Amino acid sequence: MITLDDYISTHGKHRERGRWVSPAVEENAEALVSRINAMFLVWGFSRRLSGGFRDVDTNRKLRNASPYSRHITGQAADIEDHDGSLKAWALKHQDAIANVGLWCEPLHMTPTWLHVQTTPVPSGLRVSP
């Protein structure tokens, strides 16, 4: 299970990011963390986050990061998936992803992580290869 602090600081790697968290971002992040933890309960185990909240300046410096990234608003997270097992599970259990209220970026775009968010992705699909 992950905590709100895990999300905001990406497991303590970026403690300074807490100063950019507004009440709206915190509310979004609480909802996201709750949904991720619900997914972990259905999945049967948890993983660490490889990416949590980002401030605007950090996001701007990242290669290929959208300027409208849901990481900025506390509505997206990246979950470590080096072996692809979480992606395989998500493809097979799209109903579980829907039941907890998450959407995933297309899996081919995230080689070693699963990107989840609380708002629909452009394709509208919960999970796509």
mmCIF file with all atom_site columns, C-alpha atoms in Angstrom:
data_model
loop_
_atom_site.group_PDB
_atom_site.id
_atom_site.type_symbol
_atom_site.label_atom_id
_atom_site.label_alt_id
_atom_site.label_comp_id
_atom_site.label_asym_id
_atom_site.label_entity_id
_atom_site.label_seq_id
_atom_site.pdbx_PDB_ins_code
_atom_site.Cartn_x
_atom_site.Cartn_y
_atom_site.Cartn_z
_atom_site.occupancy
_atom_site.B_iso_or_equiv
_atom_site.pdbx_formal_charge
_atom_site.auth_seq_id
_atom_site.auth_comp_id
_atom_site.auth_asym_id
_atom_site.auth_atom_id
_atom_site.pdbx_PDB_model_num
ATOM 1   C CA . MET A 1 1   ? 0.000   0.000  0.000   1.00 0.00 ? 1   MET A CA 1
ATOM 2   C CA . ILE A 1 2   ? 1.124   3.538  -0.674  1.00 0.00 ? 2   ILE A CA 1
ATOM 3   C CA . THR A 1 3   ? 0.488   6.651  1.381   1.00 0.00 ? 3   THR A CA 1
ATOM 4   C CA . LEU A 1 4   ? -0.247  10.217 0.371   1.00 0.00 ? 4   LEU A CA 1
ATOM 5   C CA . ASP A 1 5   ? 3.320   11.102 1.381   1.00 0.00 ? 5   ASP A CA 1
ATOM 6   C CA . ASP A 1 6   ? 4.658   8.276  -0.825  1.00 0.00 ? 6   ASP A CA 1
ATOM 7   C CA . TYR A 1 7   ? 2.768   9.805  -3.734  1.00 0.00 ? 7   TYR A CA 1
ATOM 8   C CA . ILE A 1 8   ? 3.747   13.430 -3.160  1.00 0.00 ? 8   ILE A CA 1
ATOM 9   C CA . SER A 1 9   ? 7.425   12.701 -2.464  1.00 0.00 ? 9   SER A CA 1
ATOM 10  C CA . THR A 1 10  ? 7.750   9.568  -4.675  1.00 0.00 ? 10  THR A CA 1
ATOM 11  C CA . HIS A 1 11  ? 8.719   7.445  -1.667  1.00 0.00 ? 11  HIS A CA 1
ATOM 12  C CA . GLY A 1 12  ? 10.861  10.189 -0.142  1.00 0.00 ? 12  GLY A CA 1
ATOM 13  C CA . LYS A 1 13  ? 12.988  10.904 -3.232  1.00 0.00 ? 13  LYS A CA 1
ATOM 14  C CA . HIS A 1 14  ? 11.468  14.381 -3.691  1.00 0.00 ? 14  HIS A CA 1
ATOM 15  C CA . ARG A 1 15  ? 10.450  15.735 -0.272  1.00 0.00 ? 15  ARG A CA 1
ATOM 16  C CA . GLU A 1 16  ? 10.626  19.327 -1.567  1.00 0.00 ? 16  GLU A CA 1
ATOM 17  C CA . ARG A 1 17  ? 7.617   18.795 -3.824  1.00 0.00 ? 17  ARG A CA 1
ATOM 18  C CA . GLY A 1 18  ? 5.244   19.019 -0.879  1.00 0.00 ? 18  GLY A CA 1
ATOM 19  C CA . ARG A 1 19  ? 5.528   22.798 -0.906  1.00 0.00 ? 19  ARG A CA 1
ATOM 20  C CA . TRP A 1 20  ? 3.756   22.947 -4.290  1.00 0.00 ? 20  TRP A CA 1
ATOM 21  C CA . VAL A 1 21  ? 0.764   20.859 -3.240  1.00 0.00 ? 21  VAL A CA 1
ATOM 22  C CA . SER A 1 22  ? -2.404  22.931 -3.121  1.00 0.00 ? 22  SER A CA 1
ATOM 23  C CA . PRO A 1 23  ? -5.564  21.770 -1.322  1.00 0.00 ? 23  PRO A CA 1
ATOM 24  C CA . ALA A 1 24  ? -7.058  20.784 -4.707  1.00 0.00 ? 24  ALA A CA 1
ATOM 25  C CA . VAL A 1 25  ? -3.986  18.719 -5.645  1.00 0.00 ? 25  VAL A CA 1
ATOM 26  C CA . GLU A 1 26  ? -4.032  17.061 -2.220  1.00 0.00 ? 26  GLU A CA 1
ATOM 27  C CA . GLU A 1 27  ? -7.702  16.164 -2.636  1.00 0.00 ? 27  GLU A CA 1
ATOM 28  C CA . ASN A 1 28  ? -7.014  14.701 -6.094  1.00 0.00 ? 28  ASN A CA 1
ATOM 29  C CA . ALA A 1 29  ? -3.987  12.807 -4.769  1.00 0.00 ? 29  ALA A CA 1
ATOM 30  C CA . GLU A 1 30  ? -5.964  11.317 -1.882  1.00 0.00 ? 30  GLU A CA 1
ATOM 31  C CA . ALA A 1 31  ? -8.548  9.984  -4.336  1.00 0.00 ? 31  ALA A CA 1
ATOM 32  C CA . LEU A 1 32  ? -5.812  8.592  -6.613  1.00 0.00 ? 32  LEU A CA 1
ATOM 33  C CA . VAL A 1 33  ? -3.931  6.886  -3.772  1.00 0.00 ? 33  VAL A CA 1
ATOM 34  C CA . SER A 1 34  ? -7.170  5.344  -2.536  1.00 0.00 ? 34  SER A CA 1
ATOM 35  C CA . ARG A 1 35  ? -7.931  3.945  -5.991  1.00 0.00 ? 35  ARG A CA 1
ATOM 36  C CA . ILE A 1 36  ? -4.399  2.603  -6.468  1.00 0.00 ? 36  ILE A CA 1
ATOM 37  C CA . ASN A 1 37  ? -4.543  0.894  -3.085  1.00 0.00 ? 37  ASN A CA 1
ATOM 38  C CA . ALA A 1 38  ? -7.929  -0.601 -4.012  1.00 0.00 ? 38  ALA A CA 1
ATOM 39  C CA . MET A 1 39  ? -6.344  -1.954 -7.196  1.00 0.00 ? 39  MET A CA 1
ATOM 40  C CA . PHE A 1 40  ? -3.487  -3.426 -5.150  1.00 0.00 ? 40  PHE A CA 1
ATOM 41  C CA . LEU A 1 41  ? -6.024  -5.202 -2.924  1.00 0.00 ? 41  LEU A CA 1
ATOM 42  C CA . VAL A 1 42  ? -7.687  -6.774 -5.950  1.00 0.00 ? 42  VAL A CA 1
ATOM 43  C CA . TRP A 1 43  ? -4.308  -7.561 -7.519  1.00 0.00 ? 43  TRP A CA 1
ATOM 44  C CA . GLY A 1 44  ? -3.038  -9.166 -4.312  1.00 0.00 ? 44  GLY A CA 1
ATOM 45  C CA . PHE A 1 45  ? 0.182   -7.198 -3.771  1.00 0.00 ? 45  PHE A CA 1
ATOM 46  C CA . SER A 1 46  ? 1.581   -3.721 -4.217  1.00 0.00 ? 46  SER A CA 1
ATOM 47  C CA . ARG A 1 47  ? 4.454   -2.051 -6.027  1.00 0.00 ? 47  ARG A CA 1
ATOM 48  C CA . ARG A 1 48  ? 6.425   1.121  -5.481  1.00 0.00 ? 48  ARG A CA 1
ATOM 49  C CA . LEU A 1 49  ? 5.718   4.263  -7.427  1.00 0.00 ? 49  LEU A CA 1
ATOM 50  C CA . SER A 1 50  ? 8.288   5.300  -9.984  1.00 0.00 ? 50  SER A CA 1
ATOM 51  C CA . GLY A 1 51  ? 6.517   8.624  -10.457 1.00 0.00 ? 51  GLY A CA 1
ATOM 52  C CA . GLY A 1 52  ? 4.094   10.569 -8.320  1.00 0.00 ? 52  GLY A CA 1
ATOM 53  C CA . PHE A 1 53  ? 3.232   14.243 -8.006  1.00 0.00 ? 53  PHE A CA 1
ATOM 54  C CA . ARG A 1 54  ? 5.256   16.660 -10.140 1.00 0.00 ? 54  ARG A CA 1
ATOM 55  C CA . ASP A 1 55  ? 5.485   20.398 -9.869  1.00 0.00 ? 55  ASP A CA 1
ATOM 56  C CA . VAL A 1 56  ? 5.214   22.341 -13.136 1.00 0.00 ? 56  VAL A CA 1
ATOM 57  C CA . ASP A 1 57  ? 8.954   23.112 -13.385 1.00 0.00 ? 57  ASP A CA 1
ATOM 58  C CA . THR A 1 58  ? 9.964   19.471 -12.885 1.00 0.00 ? 58  THR A CA 1
ATOM 59  C CA . ASN A 1 59  ? 7.389   18.319 -15.406 1.00 0.00 ? 59  ASN A CA 1
ATOM 60  C CA . ARG A 1 60  ? 8.644   20.844 -17.973 1.00 0.00 ? 60  ARG A CA 1
ATOM 61  C CA . LYS A 1 61  ? 12.187  19.439 -17.691 1.00 0.00 ? 61  LYS A CA 1
ATOM 62  C CA . LEU A 1 62  ? 11.114  15.850 -18.374 1.00 0.00 ? 62  LEU A CA 1
ATOM 63  C CA . ARG A 1 63  ? 11.546  14.569 -21.893 1.00 0.00 ? 63  ARG A CA 1
ATOM 64  C CA . ASN A 1 64  ? 8.205   13.598 -23.487 1.00 0.00 ? 64  ASN A CA 1
ATOM 65  C CA . ALA A 1 65  ? 6.114   14.790 -20.519 1.00 0.00 ? 65  ALA A CA 1
ATOM 66  C CA . SER A 1 66  ? 2.866   16.438 -21.488 1.00 0.00 ? 66  SER A CA 1
ATOM 67  C CA . PRO A 1 67  ? 2.521   20.056 -20.370 1.00 0.00 ? 67  PRO A CA 1
ATOM 68  C CA . TYR A 1 68  ? -0.983  18.989 -19.291 1.00 0.00 ? 68  TYR A CA 1
ATOM 69  C CA . SER A 1 69  ? 0.230   15.953 -17.319 1.00 0.00 ? 69  SER A CA 1
ATOM 70  C CA . ARG A 1 70  ? -2.169  14.680 -14.682 1.00 0.00 ? 70  ARG A CA 1
ATOM 71  C CA . HIS A 1 71  ? 0.887   14.236 -12.425 1.00 0.00 ? 71  HIS A CA 1
ATOM 72  C CA . ILE A 1 72  ? 0.783   18.026 -11.941 1.00 0.00 ? 72  ILE A CA 1
ATOM 73  C CA . THR A 1 73  ? -2.801  17.952 -10.684 1.00 0.00 ? 73  THR A CA 1
ATOM 74  C CA . GLY A 1 74  ? -2.377  14.915 -8.425  1.00 0.00 ? 74  GLY A CA 1
ATOM 75  C CA . GLN A 1 75  ? -4.446  12.712 -10.738 1.00 0.00 ? 75  GLN A CA 1
ATOM 76  C CA . ALA A 1 76  ? -1.755  10.362 -12.141 1.00 0.00 ? 76  ALA A CA 1
ATOM 77  C CA . ALA A 1 77  ? 0.960   8.023  -10.942 1.00 0.00 ? 77  ALA A CA 1
ATOM 78  C CA . ASP A 1 78  ? 3.489   5.662  -12.462 1.00 0.00 ? 78  ASP A CA 1
ATOM 79  C CA . ILE A 1 79  ? 3.773   2.240  -10.825 1.00 0.00 ? 79  ILE A CA 1
ATOM 80  C CA . GLU A 1 80  ? 6.957   0.190  -11.216 1.00 0.00 ? 80  GLU A CA 1
ATOM 81  C CA . ASP A 1 81  ? 6.480   -2.752 -13.582 1.00 0.00 ? 81  ASP A CA 1
ATOM 82  C CA . HIS A 1 82  ? 9.929   -3.920 -14.718 1.00 0.00 ? 82  HIS A CA 1
ATOM 83  C CA . ASP A 1 83  ? 8.730   -7.449 -15.498 1.00 0.00 ? 83  ASP A CA 1
ATOM 84  C CA . GLY A 1 84  ? 5.467   -6.475 -17.241 1.00 0.00 ? 84  GLY A CA 1
ATOM 85  C CA . SER A 1 85  ? 3.311   -8.501 -14.850 1.00 0.00 ? 85  SER A CA 1
ATOM 86  C CA . LEU A 1 86  ? 1.197   -5.521 -13.770 1.00 0.00 ? 86  LEU A CA 1
ATOM 87  C CA . LYS A 1 87  ? 0.498   -4.577 -17.398 1.00 0.00 ? 87  LYS A CA 1
ATOM 88  C CA . ALA A 1 88  ? -0.443  -8.186 -18.205 1.00 0.00 ? 88  ALA A CA 1
ATOM 89  C CA . TRP A 1 89  ? -2.778  -8.217 -15.212 1.00 0.00 ? 89  TRP A CA 1
ATOM 90  C CA . ALA A 1 90  ? -4.334  -4.881 -16.246 1.00 0.00 ? 90  ALA A CA 1
ATOM 91  C CA . LEU A 1 91  ? -5.017  -6.154 -19.782 1.00 0.00 ? 91  LEU A CA 1
ATOM 92  C CA . LYS A 1 92  ? -6.649  -9.295 -18.443 1.00 0.00 ? 92  LYS A CA 1
ATOM 93  C CA . HIS A 1 93  ? -8.648  -7.528 -15.704 1.00 0.00 ? 93  HIS A CA 1
ATOM 94  C CA . GLN A 1 94  ? -9.862  -4.323 -17.322 1.00 0.00 ? 94  GLN A CA 1
ATOM 95  C CA . ASP A 1 95  ? -13.095 -4.640 -15.357 1.00 0.00 ? 95  ASP A CA 1
ATOM 96  C CA . ALA A 1 96  ? -11.116 -4.375 -12.101 1.00 0.00 ? 96  ALA A CA 1
ATOM 97  C CA . ILE A 1 97  ? -9.365  -1.244 -13.382 1.00 0.00 ? 97  ILE A CA 1
ATOM 98  C CA . ALA A 1 98  ? -12.784 0.221  -14.230 1.00 0.00 ? 98  ALA A CA 1
ATOM 99  C CA . ASN A 1 99  ? -14.274 -0.802 -10.880 1.00 0.00 ? 99  ASN A CA 1
ATOM 100 C CA . VAL A 1 100 ? -11.664 1.169  -8.958  1.00 0.00 ? 100 VAL A CA 1
ATOM 101 C CA . GLY A 1 101 ? -12.035 4.164  -11.288 1.00 0.00 ? 101 GLY A CA 1
ATOM 102 C CA . LEU A 1 102 ? -8.667  4.212  -13.049 1.00 0.00 ? 102 LEU A CA 1
ATOM 103 C CA . TRP A 1 103 ? -7.500  4.551  -16.648 1.00 0.00 ? 103 TRP A CA 1
ATOM 104 C CA . CYS A 1 104 ? -4.089  3.520  -18.023 1.00 0.00 ? 104 CYS A CA 1
ATOM 105 C CA . GLU A 1 105 ? -1.970  5.156  -20.689 1.00 0.00 ? 105 GLU A CA 1
ATOM 106 C CA . PRO A 1 106 ? -1.378  2.848  -23.658 1.00 0.00 ? 106 PRO A CA 1
ATOM 107 C CA . LEU A 1 107 ? 0.920   0.131  -22.372 1.00 0.00 ? 107 LEU A CA 1
ATOM 108 C CA . HIS A 1 108 ? 3.379   0.373  -25.258 1.00 0.00 ? 108 HIS A CA 1
ATOM 109 C CA . MET A 1 109 ? 4.187   3.941  -24.188 1.00 0.00 ? 109 MET A CA 1
ATOM 110 C CA . THR A 1 110 ? 5.379   2.940  -20.705 1.00 0.00 ? 110 THR A CA 1
ATOM 111 C CA . PRO A 1 111 ? 8.146   0.333  -20.969 1.00 0.00 ? 111 PRO A CA 1
ATOM 112 C CA . THR A 1 112 ? 8.911   -0.248 -17.266 1.00 0.00 ? 112 THR A CA 1
ATOM 113 C CA . TRP A 1 113 ? 5.922   1.243  -15.507 1.00 0.00 ? 113 TRP A CA 1
ATOM 114 C CA . LEU A 1 114 ? 2.132   1.345  -15.549 1.00 0.00 ? 114 LEU A CA 1
ATOM 115 C CA . HIS A 1 115 ? 0.739   4.866  -15.768 1.00 0.00 ? 115 HIS A CA 1
ATOM 116 C CA . VAL A 1 116 ? -2.641  5.176  -14.053 1.00 0.00 ? 116 VAL A CA 1
ATOM 117 C CA . GLN A 1 117 ? -4.884  8.199  -13.685 1.00 0.00 ? 117 GLN A CA 1
ATOM 118 C CA . THR A 1 118 ? -8.296  9.125  -12.339 1.00 0.00 ? 118 THR A CA 1
ATOM 119 C CA . THR A 1 119 ? -9.453  10.851 -15.522 1.00 0.00 ? 119 THR A CA 1
ATOM 120 C CA . PRO A 1 120 ? -10.088 9.275  -18.923 1.00 0.00 ? 120 PRO A CA 1
ATOM 121 C CA . VAL A 1 121 ? -7.159  9.019  -21.326 1.00 0.00 ? 121 VAL A CA 1
ATOM 122 C CA . PRO A 1 122 ? -7.620  10.422 -24.873 1.00 0.00 ? 122 PRO A CA 1
ATOM 123 C CA . SER A 1 123 ? -8.600  7.009  -26.313 1.00 0.00 ? 123 SER A CA 1
ATOM 124 C CA . GLY A 1 124 ? -11.281 6.587  -23.633 1.00 0.00 ? 124 GLY A CA 1
ATOM 125 C CA . LEU A 1 125 ? -10.123 2.990  -23.097 1.00 0.00 ? 125 LEU A CA 1
ATOM 126 C CA . ARG A 1 126 ? -9.339  1.793  -19.569 1.00 0.00 ? 126 ARG A CA 1
ATOM 127 C CA . VAL A 1 127 ? -6.396  -0.262 -20.819 1.00 0.00 ? 127 VAL A CA 1
ATOM 128 C CA . SER A 1 128 ? -4.967  -0.549 -24.320 1.00 0.00 ? 128 SER A CA 1
ATOM 129 C CA . PRO A 1 129 ? -1.883  -2.387 -25.591 1.00 0.00 ? 129 PRO A CA 1
#
